[in-house]
Each structure stands twice: as structure tokens, then as C-alpha cells.
Coordinates of C-alpha atoms and ligand atoms in Angstrom, one line a residue:
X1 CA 12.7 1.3 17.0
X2 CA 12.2 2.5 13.0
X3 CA 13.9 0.4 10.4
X4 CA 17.7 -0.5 9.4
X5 CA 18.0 0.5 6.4
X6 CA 21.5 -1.5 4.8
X7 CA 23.2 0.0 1.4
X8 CA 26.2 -3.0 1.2
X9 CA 24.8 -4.6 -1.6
X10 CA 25.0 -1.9 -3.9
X11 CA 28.3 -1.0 -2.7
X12 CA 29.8 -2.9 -6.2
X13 CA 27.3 -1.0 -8.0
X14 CA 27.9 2.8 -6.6
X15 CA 31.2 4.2 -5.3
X16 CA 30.9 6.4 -2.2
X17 CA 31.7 9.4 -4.4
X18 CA 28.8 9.3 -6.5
X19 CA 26.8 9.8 -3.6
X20 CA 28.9 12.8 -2.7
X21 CA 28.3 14.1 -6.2
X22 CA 24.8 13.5 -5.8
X23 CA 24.3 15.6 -2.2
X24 CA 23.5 18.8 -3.8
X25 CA 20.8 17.9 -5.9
X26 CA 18.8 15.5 -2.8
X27 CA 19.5 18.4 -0.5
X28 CA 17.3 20.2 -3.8
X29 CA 14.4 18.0 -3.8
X30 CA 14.4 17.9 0.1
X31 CA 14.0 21.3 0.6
X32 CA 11.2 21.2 -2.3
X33 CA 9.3 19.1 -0.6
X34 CA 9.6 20.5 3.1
X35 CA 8.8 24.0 1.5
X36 CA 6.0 23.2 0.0
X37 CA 7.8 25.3 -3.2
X38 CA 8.2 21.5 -6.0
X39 CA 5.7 20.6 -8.5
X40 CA 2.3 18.9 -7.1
X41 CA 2.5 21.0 -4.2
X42 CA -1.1 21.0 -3.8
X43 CA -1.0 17.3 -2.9
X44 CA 2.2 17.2 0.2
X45 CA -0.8 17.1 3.1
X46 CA 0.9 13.9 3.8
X47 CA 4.0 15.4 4.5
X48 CA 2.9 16.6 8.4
X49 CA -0.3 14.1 8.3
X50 CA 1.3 11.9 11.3
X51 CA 1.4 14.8 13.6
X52 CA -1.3 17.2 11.9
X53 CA -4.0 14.9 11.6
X54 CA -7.7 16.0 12.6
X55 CA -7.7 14.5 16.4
X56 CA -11.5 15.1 16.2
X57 CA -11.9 12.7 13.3
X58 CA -9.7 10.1 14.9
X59 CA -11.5 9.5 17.5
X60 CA -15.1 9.4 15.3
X61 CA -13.0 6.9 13.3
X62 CA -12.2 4.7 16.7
X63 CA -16.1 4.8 18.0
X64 CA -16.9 3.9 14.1
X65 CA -14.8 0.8 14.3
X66 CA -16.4 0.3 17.9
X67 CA -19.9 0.2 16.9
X68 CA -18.5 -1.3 13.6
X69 CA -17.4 -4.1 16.0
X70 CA -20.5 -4.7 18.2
X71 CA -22.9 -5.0 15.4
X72 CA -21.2 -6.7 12.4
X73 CA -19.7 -9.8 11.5
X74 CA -18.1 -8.6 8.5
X75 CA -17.3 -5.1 7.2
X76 CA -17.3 -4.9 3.7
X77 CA -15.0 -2.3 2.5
X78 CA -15.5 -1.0 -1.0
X79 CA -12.7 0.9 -3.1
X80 CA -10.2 0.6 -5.8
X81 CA -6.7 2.2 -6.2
X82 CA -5.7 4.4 -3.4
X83 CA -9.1 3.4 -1.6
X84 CA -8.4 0.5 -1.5
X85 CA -4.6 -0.6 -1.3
X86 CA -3.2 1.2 1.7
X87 CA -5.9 -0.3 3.8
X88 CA -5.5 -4.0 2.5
X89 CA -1.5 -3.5 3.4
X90 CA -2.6 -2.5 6.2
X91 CA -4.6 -5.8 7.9
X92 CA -2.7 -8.5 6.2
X93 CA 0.7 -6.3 7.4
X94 CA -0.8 -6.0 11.2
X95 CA -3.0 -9.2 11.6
X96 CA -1.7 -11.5 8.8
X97 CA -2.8 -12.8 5.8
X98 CA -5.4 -15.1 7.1
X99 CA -6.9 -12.9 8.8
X100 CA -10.5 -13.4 8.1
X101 CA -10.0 -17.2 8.4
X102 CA -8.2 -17.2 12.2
X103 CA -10.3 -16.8 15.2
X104 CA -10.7 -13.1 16.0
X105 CA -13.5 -13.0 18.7
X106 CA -15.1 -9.3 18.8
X107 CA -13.9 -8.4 15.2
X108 CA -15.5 -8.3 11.6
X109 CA -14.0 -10.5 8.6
X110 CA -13.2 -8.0 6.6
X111 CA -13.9 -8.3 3.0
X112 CA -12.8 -6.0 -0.1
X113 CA -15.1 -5.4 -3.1
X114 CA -15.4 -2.9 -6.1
X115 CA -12.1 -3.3 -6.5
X116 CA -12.7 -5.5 -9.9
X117 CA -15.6 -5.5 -12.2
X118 CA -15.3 -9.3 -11.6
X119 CA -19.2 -10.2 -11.5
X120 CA -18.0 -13.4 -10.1
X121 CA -15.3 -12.0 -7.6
X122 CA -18.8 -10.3 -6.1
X123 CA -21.1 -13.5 -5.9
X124 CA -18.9 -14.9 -4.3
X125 CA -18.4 -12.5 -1.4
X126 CA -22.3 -11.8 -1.4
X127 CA -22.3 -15.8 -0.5
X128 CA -19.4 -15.4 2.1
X129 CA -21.6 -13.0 3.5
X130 CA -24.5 -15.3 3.7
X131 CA -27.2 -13.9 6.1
X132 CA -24.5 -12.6 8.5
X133 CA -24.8 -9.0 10.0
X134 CA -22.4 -6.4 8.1
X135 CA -21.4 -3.0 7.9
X136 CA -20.3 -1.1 4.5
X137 CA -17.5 1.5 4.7
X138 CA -17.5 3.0 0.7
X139 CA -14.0 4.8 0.1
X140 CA -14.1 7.1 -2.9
X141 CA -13.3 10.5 -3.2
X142 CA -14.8 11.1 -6.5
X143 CA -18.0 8.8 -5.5
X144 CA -17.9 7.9 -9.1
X145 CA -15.2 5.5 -9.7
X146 CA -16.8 3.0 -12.2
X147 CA -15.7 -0.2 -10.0
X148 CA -16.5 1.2 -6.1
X149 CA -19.9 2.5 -7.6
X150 CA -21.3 -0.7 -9.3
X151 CA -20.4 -2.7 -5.9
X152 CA -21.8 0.3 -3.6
X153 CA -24.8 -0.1 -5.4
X154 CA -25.2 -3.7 -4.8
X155 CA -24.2 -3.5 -1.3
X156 CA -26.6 -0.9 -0.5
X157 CA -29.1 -1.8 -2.1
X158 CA -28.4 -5.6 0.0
X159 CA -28.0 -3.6 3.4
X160 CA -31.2 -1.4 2.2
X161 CA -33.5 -5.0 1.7
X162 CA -32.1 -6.5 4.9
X163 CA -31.7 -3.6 7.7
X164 CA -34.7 -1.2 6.4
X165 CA -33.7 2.7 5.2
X166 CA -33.3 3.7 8.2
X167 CA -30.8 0.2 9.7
X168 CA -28.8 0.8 6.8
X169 CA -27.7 4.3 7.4
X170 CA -26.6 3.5 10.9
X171 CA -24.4 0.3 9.2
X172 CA -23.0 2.3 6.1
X173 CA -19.6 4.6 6.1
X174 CA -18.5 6.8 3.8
X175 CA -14.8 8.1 3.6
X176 CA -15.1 10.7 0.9
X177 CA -14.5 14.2 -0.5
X178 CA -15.3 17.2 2.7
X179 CA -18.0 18.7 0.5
X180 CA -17.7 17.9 -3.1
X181 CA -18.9 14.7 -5.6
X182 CA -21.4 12.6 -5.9
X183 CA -21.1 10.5 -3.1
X184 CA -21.1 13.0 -0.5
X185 CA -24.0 14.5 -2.3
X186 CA -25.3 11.2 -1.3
X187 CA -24.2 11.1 1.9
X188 CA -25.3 14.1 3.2
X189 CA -29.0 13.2 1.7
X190 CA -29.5 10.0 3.3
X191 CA -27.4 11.1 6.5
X192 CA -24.5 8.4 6.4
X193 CA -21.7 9.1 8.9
X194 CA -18.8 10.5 6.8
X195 CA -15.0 10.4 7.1
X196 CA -13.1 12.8 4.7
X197 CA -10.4 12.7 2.1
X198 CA -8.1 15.9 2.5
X199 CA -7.9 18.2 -1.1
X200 CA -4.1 17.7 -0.3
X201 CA -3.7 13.8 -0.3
X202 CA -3.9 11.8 -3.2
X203 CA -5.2 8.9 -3.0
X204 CA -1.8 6.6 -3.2
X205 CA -0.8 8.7 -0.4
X206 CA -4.1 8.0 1.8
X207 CA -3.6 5.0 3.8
X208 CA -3.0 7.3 7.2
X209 CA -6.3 8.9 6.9
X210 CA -9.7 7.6 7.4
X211 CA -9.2 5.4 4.0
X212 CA -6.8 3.3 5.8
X213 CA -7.2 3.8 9.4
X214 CA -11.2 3.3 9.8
X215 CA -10.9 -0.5 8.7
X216 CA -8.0 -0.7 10.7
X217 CA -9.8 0.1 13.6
X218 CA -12.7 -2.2 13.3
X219 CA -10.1 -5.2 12.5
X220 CA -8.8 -4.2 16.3
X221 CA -6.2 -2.2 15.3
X222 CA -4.2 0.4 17.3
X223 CA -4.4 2.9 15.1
X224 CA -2.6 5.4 17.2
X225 CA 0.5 3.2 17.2
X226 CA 0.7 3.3 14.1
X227 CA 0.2 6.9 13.2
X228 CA 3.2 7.2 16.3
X229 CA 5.3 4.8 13.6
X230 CA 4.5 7.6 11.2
X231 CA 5.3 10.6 12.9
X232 CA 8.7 9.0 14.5
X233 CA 9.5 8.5 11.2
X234 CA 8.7 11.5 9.8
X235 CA 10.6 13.1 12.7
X236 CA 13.9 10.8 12.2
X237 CA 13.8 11.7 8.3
X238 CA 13.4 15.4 8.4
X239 CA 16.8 16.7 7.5
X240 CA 18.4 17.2 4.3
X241 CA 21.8 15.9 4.9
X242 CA 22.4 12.1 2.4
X243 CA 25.1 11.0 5.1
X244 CA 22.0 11.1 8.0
X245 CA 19.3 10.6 6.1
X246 CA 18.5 6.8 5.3
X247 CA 15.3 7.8 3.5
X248 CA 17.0 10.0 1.4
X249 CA 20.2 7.8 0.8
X250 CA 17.7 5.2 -0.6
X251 CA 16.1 7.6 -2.8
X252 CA 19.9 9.0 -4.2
X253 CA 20.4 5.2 -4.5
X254 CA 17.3 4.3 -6.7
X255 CA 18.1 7.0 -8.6
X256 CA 21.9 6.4 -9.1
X257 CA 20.8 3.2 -10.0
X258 CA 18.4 4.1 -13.0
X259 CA 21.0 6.3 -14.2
X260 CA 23.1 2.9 -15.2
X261 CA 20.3 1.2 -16.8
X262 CA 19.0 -0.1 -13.5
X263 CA 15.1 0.8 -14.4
X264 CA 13.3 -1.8 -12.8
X265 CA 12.9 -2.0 -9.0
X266 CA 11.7 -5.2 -7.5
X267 CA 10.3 -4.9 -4.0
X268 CA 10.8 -8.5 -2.5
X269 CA 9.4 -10.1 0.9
X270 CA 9.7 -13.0 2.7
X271 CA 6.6 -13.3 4.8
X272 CA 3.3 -13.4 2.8
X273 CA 1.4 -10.9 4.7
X274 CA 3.6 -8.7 2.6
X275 CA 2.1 -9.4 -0.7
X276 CA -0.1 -6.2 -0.2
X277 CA 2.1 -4.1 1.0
X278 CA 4.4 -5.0 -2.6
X279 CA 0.9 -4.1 -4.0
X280 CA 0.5 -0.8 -2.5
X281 CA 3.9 0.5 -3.2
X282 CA 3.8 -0.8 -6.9
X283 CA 0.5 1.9 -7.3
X284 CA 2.1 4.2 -4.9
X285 CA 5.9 4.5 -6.9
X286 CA 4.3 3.3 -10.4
X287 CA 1.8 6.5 -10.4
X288 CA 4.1 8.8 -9.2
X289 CA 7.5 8.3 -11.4
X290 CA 6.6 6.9 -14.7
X291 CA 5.7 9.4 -16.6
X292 CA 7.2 12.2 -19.0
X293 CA 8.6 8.7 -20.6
X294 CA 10.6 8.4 -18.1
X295 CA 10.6 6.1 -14.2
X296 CA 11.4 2.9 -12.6
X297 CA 9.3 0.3 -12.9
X298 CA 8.1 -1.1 -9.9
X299 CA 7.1 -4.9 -9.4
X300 CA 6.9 -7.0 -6.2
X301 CA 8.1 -10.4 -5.2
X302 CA 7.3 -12.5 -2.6
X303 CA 9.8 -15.0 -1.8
X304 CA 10.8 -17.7 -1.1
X305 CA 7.8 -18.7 -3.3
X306 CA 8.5 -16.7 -6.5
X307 CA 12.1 -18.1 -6.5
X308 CA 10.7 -20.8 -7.6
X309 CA 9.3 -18.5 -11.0
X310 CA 10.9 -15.8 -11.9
X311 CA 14.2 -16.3 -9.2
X312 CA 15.8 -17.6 -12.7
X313 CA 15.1 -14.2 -14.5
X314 CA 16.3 -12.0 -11.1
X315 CA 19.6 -14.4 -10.7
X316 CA 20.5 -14.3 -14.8
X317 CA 17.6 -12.4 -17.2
X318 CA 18.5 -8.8 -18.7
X319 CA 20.5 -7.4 -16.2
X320 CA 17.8 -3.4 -15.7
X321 CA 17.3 -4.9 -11.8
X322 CA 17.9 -4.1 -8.6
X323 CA 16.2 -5.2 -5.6
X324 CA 15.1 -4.1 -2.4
X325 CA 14.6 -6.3 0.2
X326 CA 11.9 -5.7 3.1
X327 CA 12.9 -7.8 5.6
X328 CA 11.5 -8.8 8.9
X329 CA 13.4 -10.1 11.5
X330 CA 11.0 -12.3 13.7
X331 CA 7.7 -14.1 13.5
X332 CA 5.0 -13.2 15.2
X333 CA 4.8 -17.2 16.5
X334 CA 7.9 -19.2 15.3
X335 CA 7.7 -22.9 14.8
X336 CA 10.6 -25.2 15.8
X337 CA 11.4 -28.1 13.3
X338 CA 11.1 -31.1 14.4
X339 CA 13.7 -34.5 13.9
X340 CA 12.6 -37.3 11.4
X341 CA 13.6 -40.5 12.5
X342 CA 13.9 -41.7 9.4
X343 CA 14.8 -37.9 7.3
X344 CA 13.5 -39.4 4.2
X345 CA 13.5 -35.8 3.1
X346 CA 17.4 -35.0 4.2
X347 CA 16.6 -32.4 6.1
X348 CA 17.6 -33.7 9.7
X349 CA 20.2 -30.9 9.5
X350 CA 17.5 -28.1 10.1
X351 CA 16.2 -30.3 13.3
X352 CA 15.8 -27.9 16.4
X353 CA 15.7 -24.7 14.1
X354 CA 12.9 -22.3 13.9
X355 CA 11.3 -21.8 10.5
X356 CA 12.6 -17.9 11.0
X357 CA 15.6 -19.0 11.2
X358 CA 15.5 -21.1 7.9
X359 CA 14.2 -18.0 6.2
X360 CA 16.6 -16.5 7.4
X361 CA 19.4 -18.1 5.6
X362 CA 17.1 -18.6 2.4
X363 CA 17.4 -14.5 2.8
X364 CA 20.7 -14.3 2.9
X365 CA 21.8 -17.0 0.2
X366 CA 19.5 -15.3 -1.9
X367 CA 21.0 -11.9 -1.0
X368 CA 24.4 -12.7 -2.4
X369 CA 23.6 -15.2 -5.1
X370 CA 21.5 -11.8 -6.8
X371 CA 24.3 -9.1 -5.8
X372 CA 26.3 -12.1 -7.3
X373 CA 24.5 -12.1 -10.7
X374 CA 24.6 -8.0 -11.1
X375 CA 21.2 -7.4 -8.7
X376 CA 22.0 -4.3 -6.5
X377 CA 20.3 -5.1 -3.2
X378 CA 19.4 -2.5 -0.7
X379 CA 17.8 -3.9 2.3
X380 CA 15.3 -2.1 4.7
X381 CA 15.1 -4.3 7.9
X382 CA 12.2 -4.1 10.5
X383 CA 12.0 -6.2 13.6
X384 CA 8.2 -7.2 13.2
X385 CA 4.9 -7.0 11.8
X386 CA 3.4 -4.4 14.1
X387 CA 1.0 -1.4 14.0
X388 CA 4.2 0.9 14.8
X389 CA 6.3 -0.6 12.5
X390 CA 3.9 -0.1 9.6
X391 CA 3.3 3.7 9.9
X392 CA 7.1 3.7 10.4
X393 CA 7.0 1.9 7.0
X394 CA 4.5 3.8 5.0
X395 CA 6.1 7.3 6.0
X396 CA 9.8 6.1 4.7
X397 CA 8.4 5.0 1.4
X398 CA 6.3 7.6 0.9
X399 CA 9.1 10.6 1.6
X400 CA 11.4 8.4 -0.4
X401 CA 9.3 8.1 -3.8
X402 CA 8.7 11.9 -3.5
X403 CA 12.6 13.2 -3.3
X404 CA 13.1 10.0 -5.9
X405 CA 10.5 11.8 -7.9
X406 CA 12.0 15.3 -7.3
X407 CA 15.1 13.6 -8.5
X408 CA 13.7 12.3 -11.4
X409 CA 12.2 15.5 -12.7
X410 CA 8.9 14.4 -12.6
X411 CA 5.6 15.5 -10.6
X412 CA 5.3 12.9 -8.1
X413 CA 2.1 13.7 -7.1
X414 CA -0.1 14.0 -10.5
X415 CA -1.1 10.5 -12.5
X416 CA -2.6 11.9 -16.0
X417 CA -2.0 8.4 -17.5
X418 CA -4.8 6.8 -15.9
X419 CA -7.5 8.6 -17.7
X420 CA -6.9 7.5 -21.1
X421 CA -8.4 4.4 -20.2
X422 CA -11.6 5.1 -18.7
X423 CA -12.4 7.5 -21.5
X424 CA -12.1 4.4 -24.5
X425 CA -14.3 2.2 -21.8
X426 CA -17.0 4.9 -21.2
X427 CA -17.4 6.0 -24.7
X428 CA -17.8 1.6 -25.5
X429 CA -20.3 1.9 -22.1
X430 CA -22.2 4.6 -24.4
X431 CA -21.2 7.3 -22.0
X432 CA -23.7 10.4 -22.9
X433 CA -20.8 13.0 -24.4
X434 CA -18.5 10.3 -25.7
X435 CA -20.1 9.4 -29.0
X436 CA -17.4 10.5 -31.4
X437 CA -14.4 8.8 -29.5
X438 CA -17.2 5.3 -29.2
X439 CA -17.6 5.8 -33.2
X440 CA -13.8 6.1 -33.7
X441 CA -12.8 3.1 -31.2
X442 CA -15.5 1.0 -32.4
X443 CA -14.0 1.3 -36.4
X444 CA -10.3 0.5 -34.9
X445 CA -11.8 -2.7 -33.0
X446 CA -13.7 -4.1 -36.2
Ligands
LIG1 O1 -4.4 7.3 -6.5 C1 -5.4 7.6 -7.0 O2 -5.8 8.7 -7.2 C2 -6.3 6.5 -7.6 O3 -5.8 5.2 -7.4 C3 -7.7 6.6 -6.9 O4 -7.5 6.4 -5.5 C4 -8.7 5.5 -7.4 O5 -8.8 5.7 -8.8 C5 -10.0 5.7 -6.7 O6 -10.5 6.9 -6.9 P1 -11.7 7.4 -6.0 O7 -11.3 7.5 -4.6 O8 -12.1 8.8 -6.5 O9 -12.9 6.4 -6.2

């Protein structure tokens, strides 16, 4: 069980002896994490989350997604960023991309809002929802988050006209701060059932608490296989030595790679219900290295479809790449290609192969055409899309960006970027407190 993590296509990138050179300082960042002693180490709750996790809550978080279940048609779950992502790579991971448009008797459609400030993005899920029963689960730890709040108003205020006061509170969810912000204040005034956001968990690191797991369980989810993914996981990668350490080998490895102009990382897939999960890590490893002017960029590919866009750039653009590959062995239902009598497309020679096993080799050709054209390709292999495998998944990237991090010299668990923005767009909102900055930014957009 776990993951294969395979290092030969970087082996013409990185001799053996730079990872030896390289031991000391991994063993460095490994024992700063498991000590608790590195920078950010307010925010490593994560760390011992798959085994330390509040058993009380998990099971409020399973009767939740019960009653969530028996009531609703859809859950609408609101939240941006780390509310948001985790929990989204989570259902289209476990159940598939299309999951809200396959039959799945005795579970909501899920929908995600206030994760734009798209008015259109938000009509059209109000008419998805049409007159159908829902339930609301709002995921902010602040409770102020521009985006969540706008759509948490709506959707209240639609559960409110359509349930009564007293229908909506037993329909709406809040996972939130234990006792601070304003949406607890909220919560705690209008008695909606709450599900909290540890002071040591950042949100990017989230998607194994209630942020992630309470959707999970109303899509049907068995949300303790994969917090048994996570802990195995955790388990397998707790020691400090590169040569039995996959997690920490891949870290060395991003980081060797950077070193020799290697600064962009692209996390490619071949199976769709990926896409999110490439979405999640790009906030989760984007947020945490670059800063101090310095990281690896992170994008995510999904092939075989982008090889048809930016495959040209990969095989022979500017040569700052390497790639990992998430691979996943089998299909949940494989489908068997069938003969064409009269194979006006040529492609008789596939006849009586799955379309795995076509993937397969696209895979693989594309897997030495890029270490071919200078693309160092690590390759993390997982048999399937499953609940285990997932929690398995998260907890290696997650331990992986923070020694990478460590590495790096960074604090990988702070993102002071992100403010800059929302200051210029509340002082143009005409954010009370903001009127100097709205004056200044105003004469620079004139
Ligand atoms: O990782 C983070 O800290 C951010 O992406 C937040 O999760 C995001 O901004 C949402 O914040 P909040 O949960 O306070 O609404």
C-alpha cells in the first residue's frame, strides 16, 4: 500500500553523490520539523493530525454528513483558498470528476461557491439549485474572507427565506475559528453546529480537518480511510535518513534541482479527476516557498490533454523545468477498445486494449521524450483513486514542501504576500481606515 515514488529520470540530472552531500542538511530540516524547534512552528499541527485528531469531532463530522445526507440534495460548500481547495481535491480525487452529474443515490451534488466574486459563477449555481432541498457548510477561519462572505450572505439569506430562522440553523455548518472571528461570533448567536479550525493548521494545510473531511462525508466518503492513508504515511516517512526516506529524497531532489536553474515544477496527471488535486498543491507549495525572492514555481498539467498546448513548451521552451509525474496505475472501470472493420482512423492496432493501458504508454512516451528534451521527471506512482490513497497522498506532499521549505530557507508555513492585495481592493471598496492608500491608488490608476 502507499505510493512508489521513482527518482530514474533525474538520474542524468543529479549524480548519487550530490544526494550524499546533501544528507546533512535534510537530516537539518527533518529534525526541525519533528521538533517543533524551525520557523512557523506555531503552524506544524498537521504534522501528528492523522493520529492526533479530535475523535470527538470526527464522529460530529460523520452524523453531520448523515443528516447532511437525509435531508439535502445538494450541499453547498462555501470557501476560498485553503477552505476551499483541499476539499475539492478531495471529491473529484475519491468520486471523480463528474461527480455531481453520475447517479449517486443517498448523496448531495455538491456545489462550491464564494470561491470567485464571479456574480455570474453564483446565478448560475443559485439556478442549479433550483427549488431543491440544500444544506450550507461555510469554511472560513477568519469569517471575513471578502469572497466566502458575499456568497454566505446570499446563501443564508436563500436558506433563511426558504426553511424559516429556525430550518436554516438545523441546514447550515460552519467549520471555523474554536472561539475567535466574526463568523463564530455568528455562530454561536444563531446556534449553527460548528466544526473548528486548529490555531496550529494553516489553511493550505487543512484538508484533513473538518474543512476537508465534513464534505467528504456527506459525498459518502470513508473518511476514516483516508485519515488511515494519512497516518500510514506519516508513519512510513518519519525518519531522517535520505536513503529510506522517499518523501524526503523528493524534497533533496526539488531542491537539487532549483539549485541548477530548475525553478519551475510542473505537477502533471493523467486522469482528470486530478485537475484539483494539481490545484491544491499549486496553493499549498506556491504559498509556502516563494517568498524572500526566492521558490519554485509551481503549475499543474493535466495530460494527455495539455500536450496538446503547452507539451511543445515542456518538450523544447526554456529549459527552468522539471516535472513530477502523479501517476495512477488503474481505472476505477476500464474500457476495452473495440475493432473497426473498416479502421478509417488507423487505429486497429490498439483493438482489444484497455484505454488504461493506452494511457499507459502515452505516459511513458511522454516520460522519455521530456527527460529527452532536459525535463527531470520524478514519478510518484499510486495504484488507484481511493479514500486511502488520498490521505496517503496529501501527507507525502505536505511533509515534502515543509523539509523543501526548510531547505530553502524559507518559513513554509507564513504567506505575507497575500495581503498586499486585499488592502489596494478594500481601500477602492472604500474600506472605513483605508482612505489615504484609496487616495494614493486612485491617482496611480488615472
Ligand atoms: O491558506 C490560507 O491561509 C488561505 O488560502 C486561506 O485559507 C483563505 O484565504 C481563506 O481564509 P479564511 O479561511 O479565513 O476565509
Amino acid at each position: 500500500m502507499g505510493i512508489k515514488v521513482n527518482l530514474e529520470g533525474v538520474k542524468n540530472f543529479i549524480a548519487d553523490d550530490e544526494y550524499t552531500k546533501f544528507a546533512p542538511f535534510v537530516k537539518t530540516a527533518s529534525d526541525l520539523l519533528s521538533s517543533g524547534q524551525g520557523a512557523g512552528n506555531d503552524f506544524i499541527g498537521w504534522v501528528d493530525l492523522p493520529v492526533n485528531y479530535d475523535k470527538e469531532e470526527f464522529e460530529r463530522i460523520k452524523k453531520a454528513g448523515e443528516k447532511i445526507r437525509k435531508n439535502s440534495e445538494v450541499l453547498v460548500v462555501i470557501g476560498i483558498g485553503g477552505s476551499y481547495l483541499g476539499g475539492r481535491a478531495a471529491l473529484d480525487f475519491i468520486k471523480g470528476i463528474n461527480y455531481n452529474n453520475k447517479k449517486h443515490e443517498g448523496t448531495p451534488d455538491i456545489y462550491f461557491v464564494g470561491n470567485s466574486i464571479s456574480s455570474d459563477c453564483l446565478n448560475d449555481t443559485i439556478e442549479m439549485l433550483g427549488d431543491r432541498d440544500f444544506s450550507i457548510n461555510i469554511i472560513s477561519k477568519s469569517g471575513t474572507t471578502t469572497e466566502p462572505a458575499i456568497a454566505f450572505r446570499i446563501f443564508k439569506q436563500l436558506a433563511e427565506k426558504k426553511y424559516g430562522k429556525d430550518g436554516a440553523k438545523e441546514r447550515i455548518f460552519a467549520t471555523t475559528d474554536r472561539s475567535r472571528g466574526a463568523l463564530k461570533s455568528l455562530c454561536d448567536r444563531e446556534g449553527y453546529e460548528t466544526f473548528v479550525i486548529t490555531d496550529d493548521i494553516g489553511g493550505r494545510f487543512s484538508v484533513l480537518t473538518p474543512v476537508g473531511l465534513l464534505l467528504m462525508a456527506a459525498a459518502g466518503i470513508d473518511i476514516d480511510k483516508v485519515m488511515q492513508g494519512a497516518a500510514d504515511a506519516r508513519k512510513d516517512y518519519d525518519n531522517t535518513d535520505i536513503d529510506k526516506n522517499d518523501c524526503l529524497r523528493y524534497a533533496a531532489t526539488r531542491q537539487i534541482l532549483a539549485k541548477k536553474g530548475k525553478v519551475t515544477e510542473i505537477l502533471a496527471n493523467y486522469e482528470p479527476s486530478l485537475t484539483m488535486f494539481g490545484e491544491w498543491y499549486k496553493q499549498l507549495y506556491a504559498e509556502s516557498e516563494g517568498k524572500d525572492q526566492k521558490g519554485i514555481f509551481p503549475v499543474s498539467a493535466n495530460f494527455s490533454t495539455d500536450l496538446h498546448s503547452i507539451g511543445q513548451f515542456i518538450q523544447d521552451g526554456s529549459r527552468n523545468l522539471f516535472e513530477t509525474v502523479l501517476w495512477i496505475e488503474k481505472a476505477q472501470k476500464d474500457i476495452i477498445i473495440q475493432e473497426d472493420p473498416e479502421n478509417v482512423d488507423g487505429l486497429n492496432f490498439v483493438a482489444g486494449k484497455t484505454m488504461q493501458f493506452v494511457n499507459s504508454k502515452a505516459f511513458a512516451g511522454t516520460y522519455l521524450a521530456h527527460i529527452d528534451g532536459g525535463v527531470p521527471t520524478v514519478v510518484i506512482e499510486a495504484e488507484k483513486r481511493d479514500e486511502y490513497n488520498f490521505g496517503y497522498i496529501v501527507y507525502f506532499f505536505e511533509k515534502a514542501l515543509a523539509i523543501s521549505g526548510y531547505l530553502s530557507g524559507v518559513n513554509p508555513f507564513d504567506q505575507p504576500g497575500v495581503e498586499a492585495y486585499k488592502k489596494n481592493m478594500f481601500a477602492l471598496l472604500g474600506k472605513p481606515g483605508y482612505e489615504d492608500r484609496k487616495e494614493q491608488l486612485e491617482s496611480r490608476l488615472k
